[in-house]
Short mmCIF file of C-alpha atoms in Angstrom, two decimals:
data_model
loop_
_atom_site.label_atom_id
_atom_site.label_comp_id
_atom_site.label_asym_id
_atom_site.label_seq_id
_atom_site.Cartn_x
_atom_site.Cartn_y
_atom_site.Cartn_z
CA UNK A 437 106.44 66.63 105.93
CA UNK A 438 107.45 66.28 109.65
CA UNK A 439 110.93 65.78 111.17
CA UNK A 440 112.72 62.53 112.33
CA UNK A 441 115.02 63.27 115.27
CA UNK A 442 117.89 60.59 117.35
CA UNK A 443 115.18 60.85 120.33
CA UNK A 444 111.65 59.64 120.20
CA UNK A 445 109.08 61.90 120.13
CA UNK A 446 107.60 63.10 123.90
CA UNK A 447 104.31 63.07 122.89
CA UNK A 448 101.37 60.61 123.64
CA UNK A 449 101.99 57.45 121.24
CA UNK A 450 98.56 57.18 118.96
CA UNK A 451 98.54 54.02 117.27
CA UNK A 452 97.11 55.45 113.84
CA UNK A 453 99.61 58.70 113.82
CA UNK A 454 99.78 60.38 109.88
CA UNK A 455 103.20 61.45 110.95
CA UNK A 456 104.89 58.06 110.72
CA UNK A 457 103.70 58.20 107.20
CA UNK A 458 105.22 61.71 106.27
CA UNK A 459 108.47 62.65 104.56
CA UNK A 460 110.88 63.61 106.68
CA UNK A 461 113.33 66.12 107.00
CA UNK A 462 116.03 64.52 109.13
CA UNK A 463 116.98 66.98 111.92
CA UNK A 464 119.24 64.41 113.84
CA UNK A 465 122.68 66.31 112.56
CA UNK A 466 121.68 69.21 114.47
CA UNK A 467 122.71 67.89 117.87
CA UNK A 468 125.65 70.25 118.85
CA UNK A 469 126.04 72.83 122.01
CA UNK A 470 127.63 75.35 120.02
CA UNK A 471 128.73 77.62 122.33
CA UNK A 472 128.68 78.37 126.37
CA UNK A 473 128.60 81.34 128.19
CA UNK A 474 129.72 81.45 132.09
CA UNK A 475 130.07 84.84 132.47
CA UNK A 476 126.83 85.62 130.30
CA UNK A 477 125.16 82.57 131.49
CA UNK A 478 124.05 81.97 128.27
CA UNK A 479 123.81 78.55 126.49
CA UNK A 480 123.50 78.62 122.28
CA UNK A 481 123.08 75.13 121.01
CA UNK A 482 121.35 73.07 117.84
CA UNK A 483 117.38 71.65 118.90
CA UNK A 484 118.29 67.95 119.11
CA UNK A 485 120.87 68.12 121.85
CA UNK A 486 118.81 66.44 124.76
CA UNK A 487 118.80 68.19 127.89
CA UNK A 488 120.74 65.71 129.72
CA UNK A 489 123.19 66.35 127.57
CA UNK A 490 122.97 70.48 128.32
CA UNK A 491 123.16 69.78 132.00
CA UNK A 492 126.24 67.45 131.75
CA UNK A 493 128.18 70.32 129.76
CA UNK A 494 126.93 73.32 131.96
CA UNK A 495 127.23 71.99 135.13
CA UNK A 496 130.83 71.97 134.53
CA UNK A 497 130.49 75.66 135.49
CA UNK A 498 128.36 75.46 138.08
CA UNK A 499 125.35 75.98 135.60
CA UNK A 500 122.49 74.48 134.11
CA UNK A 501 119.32 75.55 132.40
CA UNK A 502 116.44 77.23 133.92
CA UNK A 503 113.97 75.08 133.45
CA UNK A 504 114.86 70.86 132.51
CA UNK A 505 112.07 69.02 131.94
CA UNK A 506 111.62 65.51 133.63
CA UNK A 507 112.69 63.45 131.04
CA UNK A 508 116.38 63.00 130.14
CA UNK A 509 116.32 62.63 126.07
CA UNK A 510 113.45 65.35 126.22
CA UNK A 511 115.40 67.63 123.58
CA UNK A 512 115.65 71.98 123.55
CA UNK A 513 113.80 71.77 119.81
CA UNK A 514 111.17 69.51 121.77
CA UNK A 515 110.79 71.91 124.53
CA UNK A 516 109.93 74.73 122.69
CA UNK A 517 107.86 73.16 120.14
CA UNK A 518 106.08 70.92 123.10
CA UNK A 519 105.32 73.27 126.08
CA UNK A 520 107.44 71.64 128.59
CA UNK A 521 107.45 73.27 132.45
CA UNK A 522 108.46 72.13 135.66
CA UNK A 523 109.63 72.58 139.28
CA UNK A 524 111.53 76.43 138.59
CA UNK A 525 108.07 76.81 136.44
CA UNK A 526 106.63 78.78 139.49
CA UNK A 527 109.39 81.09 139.29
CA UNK A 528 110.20 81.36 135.44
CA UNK A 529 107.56 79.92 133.60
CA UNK A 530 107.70 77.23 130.74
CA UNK A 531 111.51 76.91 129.30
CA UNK A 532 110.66 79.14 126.22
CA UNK A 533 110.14 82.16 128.47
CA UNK A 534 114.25 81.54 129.21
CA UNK A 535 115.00 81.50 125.69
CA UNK A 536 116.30 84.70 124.20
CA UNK A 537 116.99 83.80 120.73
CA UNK A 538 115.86 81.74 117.61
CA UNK A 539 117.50 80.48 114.33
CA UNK A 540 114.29 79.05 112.01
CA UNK A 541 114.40 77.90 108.77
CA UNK A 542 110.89 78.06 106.42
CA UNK A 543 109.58 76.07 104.31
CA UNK A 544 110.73 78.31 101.41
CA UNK A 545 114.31 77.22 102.96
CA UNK A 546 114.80 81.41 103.92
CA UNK A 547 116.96 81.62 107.64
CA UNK A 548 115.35 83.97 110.02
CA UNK A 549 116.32 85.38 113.25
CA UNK A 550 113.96 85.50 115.57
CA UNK A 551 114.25 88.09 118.73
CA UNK A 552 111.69 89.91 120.83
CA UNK A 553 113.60 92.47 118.90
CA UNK A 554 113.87 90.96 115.74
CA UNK A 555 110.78 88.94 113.77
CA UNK A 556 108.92 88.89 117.67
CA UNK A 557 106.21 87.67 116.57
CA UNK A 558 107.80 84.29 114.79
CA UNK A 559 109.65 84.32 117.75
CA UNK A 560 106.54 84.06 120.60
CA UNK A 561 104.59 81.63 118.04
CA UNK A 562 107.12 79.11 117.62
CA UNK A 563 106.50 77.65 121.44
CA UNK A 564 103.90 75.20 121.05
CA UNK A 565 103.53 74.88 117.32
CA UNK A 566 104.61 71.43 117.41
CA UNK A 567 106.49 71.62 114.05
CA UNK A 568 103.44 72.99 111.99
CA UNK A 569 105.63 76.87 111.59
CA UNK A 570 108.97 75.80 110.18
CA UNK A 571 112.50 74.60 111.46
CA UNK A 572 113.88 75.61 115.09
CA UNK A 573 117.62 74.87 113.92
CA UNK A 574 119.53 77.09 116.78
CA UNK A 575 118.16 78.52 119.91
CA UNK A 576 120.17 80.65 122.96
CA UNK A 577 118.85 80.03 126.39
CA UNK A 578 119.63 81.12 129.83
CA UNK A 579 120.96 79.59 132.31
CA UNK A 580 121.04 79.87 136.54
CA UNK A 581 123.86 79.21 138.83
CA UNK A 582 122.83 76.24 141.05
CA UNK A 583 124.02 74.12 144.03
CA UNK A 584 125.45 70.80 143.65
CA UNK A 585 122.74 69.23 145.47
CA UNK A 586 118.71 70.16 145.95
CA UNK A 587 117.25 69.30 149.77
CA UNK A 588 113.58 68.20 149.06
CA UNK A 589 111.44 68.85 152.06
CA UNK A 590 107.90 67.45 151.96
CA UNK A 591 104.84 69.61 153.07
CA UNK A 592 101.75 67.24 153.91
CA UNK A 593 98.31 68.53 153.50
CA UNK A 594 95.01 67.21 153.95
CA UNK A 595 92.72 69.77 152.19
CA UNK A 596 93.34 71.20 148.86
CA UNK A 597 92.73 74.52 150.25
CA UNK A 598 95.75 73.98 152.60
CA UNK A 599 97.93 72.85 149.82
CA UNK A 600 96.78 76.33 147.73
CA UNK A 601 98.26 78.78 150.38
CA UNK A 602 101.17 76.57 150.88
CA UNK A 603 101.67 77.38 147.39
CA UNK A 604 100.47 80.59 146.81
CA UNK A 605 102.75 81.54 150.39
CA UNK A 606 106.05 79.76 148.19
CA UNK A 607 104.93 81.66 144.91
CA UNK A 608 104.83 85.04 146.73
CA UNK A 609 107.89 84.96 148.89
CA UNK A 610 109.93 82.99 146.28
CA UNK A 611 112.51 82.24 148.89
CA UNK A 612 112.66 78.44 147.76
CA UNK A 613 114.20 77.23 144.05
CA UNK A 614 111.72 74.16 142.83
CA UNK A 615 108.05 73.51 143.77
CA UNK A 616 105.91 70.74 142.50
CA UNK A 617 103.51 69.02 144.12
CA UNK A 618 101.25 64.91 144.18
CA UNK A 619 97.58 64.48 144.83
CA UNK A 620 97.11 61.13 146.46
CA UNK A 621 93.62 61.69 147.04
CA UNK A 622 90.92 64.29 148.23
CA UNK A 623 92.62 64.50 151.73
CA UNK A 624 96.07 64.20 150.89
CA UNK A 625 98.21 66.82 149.00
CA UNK A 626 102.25 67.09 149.42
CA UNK A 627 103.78 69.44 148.06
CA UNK A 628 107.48 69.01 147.29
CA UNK A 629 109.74 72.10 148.44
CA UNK A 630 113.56 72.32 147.11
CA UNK A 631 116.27 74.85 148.17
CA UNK A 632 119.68 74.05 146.41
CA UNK A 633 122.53 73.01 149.24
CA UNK A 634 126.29 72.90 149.13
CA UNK A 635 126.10 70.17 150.85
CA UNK A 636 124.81 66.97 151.88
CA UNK A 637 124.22 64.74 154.94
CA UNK A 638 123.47 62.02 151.91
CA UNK A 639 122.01 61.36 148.81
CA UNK A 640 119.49 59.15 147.81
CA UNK A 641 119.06 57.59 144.50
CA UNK A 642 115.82 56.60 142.64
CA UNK A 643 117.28 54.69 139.60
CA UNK A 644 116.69 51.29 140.20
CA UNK A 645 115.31 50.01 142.97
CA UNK A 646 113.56 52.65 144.27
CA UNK A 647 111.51 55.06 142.75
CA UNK A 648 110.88 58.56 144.05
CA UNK A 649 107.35 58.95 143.07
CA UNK A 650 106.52 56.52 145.41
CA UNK A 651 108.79 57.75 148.24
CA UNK A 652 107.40 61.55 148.10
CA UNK A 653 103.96 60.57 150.43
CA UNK A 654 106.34 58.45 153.40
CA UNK A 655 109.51 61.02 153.67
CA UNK A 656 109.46 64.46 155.55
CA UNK A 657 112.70 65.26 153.40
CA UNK A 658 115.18 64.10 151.52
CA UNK A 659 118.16 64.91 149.55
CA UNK A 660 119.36 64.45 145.92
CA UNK A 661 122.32 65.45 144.06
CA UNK A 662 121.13 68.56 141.59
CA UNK A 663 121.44 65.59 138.17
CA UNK A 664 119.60 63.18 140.58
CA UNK A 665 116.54 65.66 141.32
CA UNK A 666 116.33 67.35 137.82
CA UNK A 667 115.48 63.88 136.49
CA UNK A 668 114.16 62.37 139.89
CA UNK A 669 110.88 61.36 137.46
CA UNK A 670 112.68 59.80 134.34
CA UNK A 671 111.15 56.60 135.22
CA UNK A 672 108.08 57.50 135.98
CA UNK A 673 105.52 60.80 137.09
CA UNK A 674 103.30 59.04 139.03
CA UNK A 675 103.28 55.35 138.61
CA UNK A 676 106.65 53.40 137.98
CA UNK A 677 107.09 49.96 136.13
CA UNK A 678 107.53 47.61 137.17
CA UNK A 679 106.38 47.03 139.99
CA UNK A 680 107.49 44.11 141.87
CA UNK A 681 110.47 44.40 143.38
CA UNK A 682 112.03 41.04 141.44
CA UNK A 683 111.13 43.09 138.20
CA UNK A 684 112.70 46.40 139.15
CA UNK A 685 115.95 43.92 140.38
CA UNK A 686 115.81 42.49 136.67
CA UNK A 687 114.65 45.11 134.68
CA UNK A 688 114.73 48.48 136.79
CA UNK A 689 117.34 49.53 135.19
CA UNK A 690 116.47 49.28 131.46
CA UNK A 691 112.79 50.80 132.15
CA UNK A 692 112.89 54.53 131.83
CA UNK A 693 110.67 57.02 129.77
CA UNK A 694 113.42 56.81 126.68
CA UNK A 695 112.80 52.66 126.30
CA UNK A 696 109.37 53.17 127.05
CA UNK A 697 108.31 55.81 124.11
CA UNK A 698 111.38 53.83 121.92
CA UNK A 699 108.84 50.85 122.61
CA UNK A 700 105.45 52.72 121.77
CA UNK A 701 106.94 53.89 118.27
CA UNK A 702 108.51 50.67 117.33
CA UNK A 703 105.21 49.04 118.27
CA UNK A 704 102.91 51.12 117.48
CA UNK A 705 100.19 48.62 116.03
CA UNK A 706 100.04 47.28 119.36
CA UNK A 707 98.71 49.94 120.91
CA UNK A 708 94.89 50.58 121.85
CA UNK A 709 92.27 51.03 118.75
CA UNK A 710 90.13 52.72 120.82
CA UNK A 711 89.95 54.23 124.44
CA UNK A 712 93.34 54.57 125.07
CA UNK A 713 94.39 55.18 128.94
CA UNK A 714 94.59 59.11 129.03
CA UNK A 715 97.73 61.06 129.33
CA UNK A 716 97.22 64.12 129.54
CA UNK A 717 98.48 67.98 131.26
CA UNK A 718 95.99 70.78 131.94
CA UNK A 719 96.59 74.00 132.89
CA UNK A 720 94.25 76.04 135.22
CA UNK A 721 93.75 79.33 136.84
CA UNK A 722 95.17 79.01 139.83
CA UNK A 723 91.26 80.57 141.20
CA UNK A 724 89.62 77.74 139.60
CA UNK A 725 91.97 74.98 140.63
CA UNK A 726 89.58 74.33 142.93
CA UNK A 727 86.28 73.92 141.08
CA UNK A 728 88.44 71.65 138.55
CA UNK A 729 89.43 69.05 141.35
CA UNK A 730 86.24 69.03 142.56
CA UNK A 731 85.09 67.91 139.15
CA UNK A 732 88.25 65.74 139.33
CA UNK A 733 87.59 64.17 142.70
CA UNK A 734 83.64 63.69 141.72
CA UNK A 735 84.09 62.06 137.93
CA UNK A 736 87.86 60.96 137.64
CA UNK A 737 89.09 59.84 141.34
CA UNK A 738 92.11 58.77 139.94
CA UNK A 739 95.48 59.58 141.67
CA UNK A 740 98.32 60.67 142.11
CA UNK A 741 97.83 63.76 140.34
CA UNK A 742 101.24 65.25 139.53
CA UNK A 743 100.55 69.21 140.14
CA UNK A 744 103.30 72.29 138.92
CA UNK A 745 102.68 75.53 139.55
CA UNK A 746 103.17 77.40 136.92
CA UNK A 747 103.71 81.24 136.79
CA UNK A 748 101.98 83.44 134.26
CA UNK A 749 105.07 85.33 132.52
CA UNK A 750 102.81 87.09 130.22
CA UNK A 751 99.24 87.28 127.51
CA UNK A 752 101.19 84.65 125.11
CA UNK A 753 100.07 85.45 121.32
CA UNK A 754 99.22 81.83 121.34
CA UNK A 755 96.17 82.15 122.87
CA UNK A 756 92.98 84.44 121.84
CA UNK A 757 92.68 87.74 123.26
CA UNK A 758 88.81 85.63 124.32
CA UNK A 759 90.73 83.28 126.32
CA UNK A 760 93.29 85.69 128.10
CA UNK A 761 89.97 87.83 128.80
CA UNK A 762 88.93 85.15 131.31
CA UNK A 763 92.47 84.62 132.88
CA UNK A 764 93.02 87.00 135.55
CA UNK A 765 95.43 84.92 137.63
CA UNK A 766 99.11 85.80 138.18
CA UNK A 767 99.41 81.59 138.83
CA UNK A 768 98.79 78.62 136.76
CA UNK A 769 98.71 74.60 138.22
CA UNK A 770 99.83 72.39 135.78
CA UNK A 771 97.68 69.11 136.48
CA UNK A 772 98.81 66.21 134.86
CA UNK A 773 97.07 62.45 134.86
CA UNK A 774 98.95 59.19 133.58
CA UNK A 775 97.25 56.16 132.48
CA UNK A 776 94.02 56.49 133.41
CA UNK A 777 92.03 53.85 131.97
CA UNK A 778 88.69 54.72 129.93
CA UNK A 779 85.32 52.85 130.64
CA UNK A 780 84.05 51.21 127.61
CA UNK A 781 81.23 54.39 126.73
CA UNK A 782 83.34 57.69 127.94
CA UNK A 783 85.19 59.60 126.27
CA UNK A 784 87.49 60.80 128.75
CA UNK A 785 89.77 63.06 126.87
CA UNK A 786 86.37 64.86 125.46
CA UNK A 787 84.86 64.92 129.34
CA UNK A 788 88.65 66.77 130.20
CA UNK A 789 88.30 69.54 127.47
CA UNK A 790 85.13 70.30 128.12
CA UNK A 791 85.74 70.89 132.14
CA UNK A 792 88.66 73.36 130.67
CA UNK A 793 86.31 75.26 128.86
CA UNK A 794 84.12 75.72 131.84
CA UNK A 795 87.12 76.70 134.22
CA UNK A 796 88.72 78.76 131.76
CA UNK A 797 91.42 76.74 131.32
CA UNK A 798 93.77 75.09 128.65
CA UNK A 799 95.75 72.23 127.84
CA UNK A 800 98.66 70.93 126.07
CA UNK A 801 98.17 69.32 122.85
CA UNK A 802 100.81 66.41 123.26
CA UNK A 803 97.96 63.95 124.23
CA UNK A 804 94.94 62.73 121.95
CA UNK A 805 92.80 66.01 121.11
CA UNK A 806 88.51 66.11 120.15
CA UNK A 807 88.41 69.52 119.66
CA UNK A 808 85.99 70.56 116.64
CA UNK A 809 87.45 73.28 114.51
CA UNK A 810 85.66 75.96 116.15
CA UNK A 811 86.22 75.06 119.54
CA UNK A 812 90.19 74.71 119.09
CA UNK A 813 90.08 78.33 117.46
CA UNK A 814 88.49 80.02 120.24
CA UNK A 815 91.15 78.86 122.30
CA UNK A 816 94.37 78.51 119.90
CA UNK A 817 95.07 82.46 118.39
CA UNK A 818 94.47 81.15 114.41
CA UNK A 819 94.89 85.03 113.69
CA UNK A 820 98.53 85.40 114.94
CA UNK A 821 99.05 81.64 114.00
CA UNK A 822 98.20 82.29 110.22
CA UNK A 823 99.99 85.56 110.63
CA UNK A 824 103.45 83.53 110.62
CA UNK A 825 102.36 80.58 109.09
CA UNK A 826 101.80 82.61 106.01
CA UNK A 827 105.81 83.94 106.65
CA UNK A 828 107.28 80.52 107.48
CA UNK A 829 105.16 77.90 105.66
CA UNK A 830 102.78 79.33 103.32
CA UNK A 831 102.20 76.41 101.05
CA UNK A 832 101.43 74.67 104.34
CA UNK A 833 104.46 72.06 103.95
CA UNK A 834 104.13 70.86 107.49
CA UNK A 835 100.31 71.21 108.17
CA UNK A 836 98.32 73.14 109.99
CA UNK A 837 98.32 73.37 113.99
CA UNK A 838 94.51 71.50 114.10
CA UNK A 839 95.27 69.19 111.56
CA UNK A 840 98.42 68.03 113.33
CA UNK A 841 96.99 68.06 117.08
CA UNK A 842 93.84 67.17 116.21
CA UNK A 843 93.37 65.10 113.53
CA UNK A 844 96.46 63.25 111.98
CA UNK A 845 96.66 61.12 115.40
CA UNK A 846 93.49 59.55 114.04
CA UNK A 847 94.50 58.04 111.22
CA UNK A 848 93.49 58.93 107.26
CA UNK A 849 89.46 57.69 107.81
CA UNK A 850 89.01 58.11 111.55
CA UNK A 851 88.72 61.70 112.53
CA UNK A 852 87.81 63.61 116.30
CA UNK A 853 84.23 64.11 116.42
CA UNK A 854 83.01 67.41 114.75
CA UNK A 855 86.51 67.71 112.88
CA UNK A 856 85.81 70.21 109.92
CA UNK A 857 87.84 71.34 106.79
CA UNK A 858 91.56 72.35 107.42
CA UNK A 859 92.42 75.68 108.21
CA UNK A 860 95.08 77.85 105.76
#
């Protein structure tokens, strides 16, 4: 079983998906914000409220949530199960390290509370178990008191090494409120630096027309109002469609990453057999950042490279105590790469995971995944993941995490190279 929600799912479309084959338990009822805290600063809603629609209701006071991801029907269930990050990541981490409480319902049907108090260890796992651990029915979050608009100043650099203290000098002082960054190329790096303002000498918009993507390399600043930055990239991280300005006149409006995934389920047999373009978000030491783009520049050269820091809250039980052994970094960057196209005879996805492993580093599993068994357990905690998984789902109801990631995108006879037997 898997679960069907109002929003399409923010994951890489595969063309050959099990999941679109499962049962489904229908989780699209559980779209209410149930109840808002000013004075607490709290927000307790159900998982398939998007966060657009979080932001609307808590800005009302002044508020919104710590961390929103990029992409406006992105919902809270999503973010937790998904890993998502961004700009206030170098600050506060991914948006589960802002949540403080957890309603999940097993397989058995059983209701659990889930605390670093109560059931902590349900609790950590849940983030980035993708569905495979039970239901995430209820969730309480913070929230941070922000400005009604964000002034975007943009820091130019032509050597990576640059860009790294310019970032390392932000994460340190932590005297600014967002940081994210593009690489353009080996000698150009901008990193984009927001302070919330009160006001505004204007605003610019990136919803039709224009897109800000493109506008981050030719502007030395710029303001936004705060909705207008926290989703300045719903139409695109790094490369908009389309591209013409006729098209964007016609169709700039409609394009945005809700019809575009909406598209890529509906028409899903349309998509690429084999070597689809690569989608995909890495996370790296912040020490090795460097040897990675070097292997970037070298075999990849592709660009822009959209690049959140990404600050190391604490050893998540996620990961093997073998991993975290290698990880001595206070600082993460988040690397992500859309669309790059695969020459017929690569394996590019393969060519990415293997760098990681070299560099220590990881990567999220929404994108199309070659680990062999062995590999992905060296790297994904299977002890602590069993450990709840024989709590929440012990009949293994909604797979398990290497099946899901790693093999059901694949189809029933096409598997990852080196797949072996599921794990229970």
């Amino acid at each position: 079983m898997s679960f069907k929600k109002k929003t399409p799912p923010h994951q890489v479309p595969k063309r050959y998906d099990q999941r679109r084959g499962d049962e489904k338990i229908d989780l699209s009822d559980l779209d209410q914000i149930l109840e808002l805290d000013p004075v607490a600063m709290t927000c307790t809603a159900e998982p398939a409220v998007t966060f657009e629609e979080v932001v609307r209701a808590t800005w009302r006071h002044g508020l919104v949530p710590i961390i929103v991801p990029e992409h406006k029907t992105i919902t809270l269930g999503g973010a937790v199960a998904g890993c998502s990050i961004e700009s206030m990541s170098f600050r506060e981490g991914g948006f589960h390290d802002t949540c403080l409480e957890y309603e999940i319902i097993t397989a058995k049907g059983d209701v659990l509370r889930c605390s670093p108090q109560e059931n902590p260890l349900v609790f950590q796992m849940i983030h980035g178990s993708f569905g495979t651990l039970g239901v995430l029915s209820k969730l309480k979050f913070k929230l941070i008191r922000a400005a009604p608009y964000v002034h975007v100043t943009y820091e130019t650099y032509a050597t990576l090494e640059a860009f790294q203290q310019a970032i390392w000098r932000h994460f340190t002082a932590q005297e600014v409120d967002y940081l994210d960054g593009q690489i353009f190329s080996p000698a150009q790096h901008v990193l984009c630096v927001g302070r919330f303002a009160e006001r505004a000498p204007y605003v610019s918009r990136y919803d039709w027309l224009e897109a800000y993507c493109e506008s981050i390399p030719r502007r030395a600043e710029d303001y936004l109002t705060l909705y207008d930055y926290l989703y300045r990239y719903d139409r695109g991280v790094t490369h908009v469609s389309p591209r013409s300005l006729v098209g964007r006149a016609l169709f700039g409006k409609l394009v945005h990453s809700d019809s575009v995934l909406r598209a890529a389920e509906r028409f899903h047999r349309f998509l690429p057999k084999k070597n689809p373009p690569v989608i995909v978000d890495v996370f790296i030491p912040f020490s090795r950042s460097a040897e990675f783009m070097d292997w970037y520049h070298r075999e990849m050269h592709f660009y822009p490279v959209w690049c959140v820091p990404y600050r190391r809250m604490r050893d998540y039980e996620w990961q093997t105590p073998r991993w975290w052994a290698g990880v001595k970094d206070p600082l993460f960057l988040d690397l992500a790469v859309y669309g790059l196209e695969q020459q017929p005879g690569r394996n590019v996805y393969k060519e990415f995971e293997d760098e990681l492993q070299r560099v220590n580093g990881t990567k999220t599993l929404i994108s199309y995944n070659y680990y062999d068994e062995q590999t992905f357990w060296i790297i994904w905690n299977k002890e602590t993941w069993q450990a709840v998984k024989r709590l929440t789902d012990p009949d293994n109801v909604f797979r398990d995490l290497y099946t899901k990631t790693c093999q059901a995108a694949f189809g029933p006879r096409e598997q990852p190279p080196g797949a072996g037997a599921t794990v229970h």
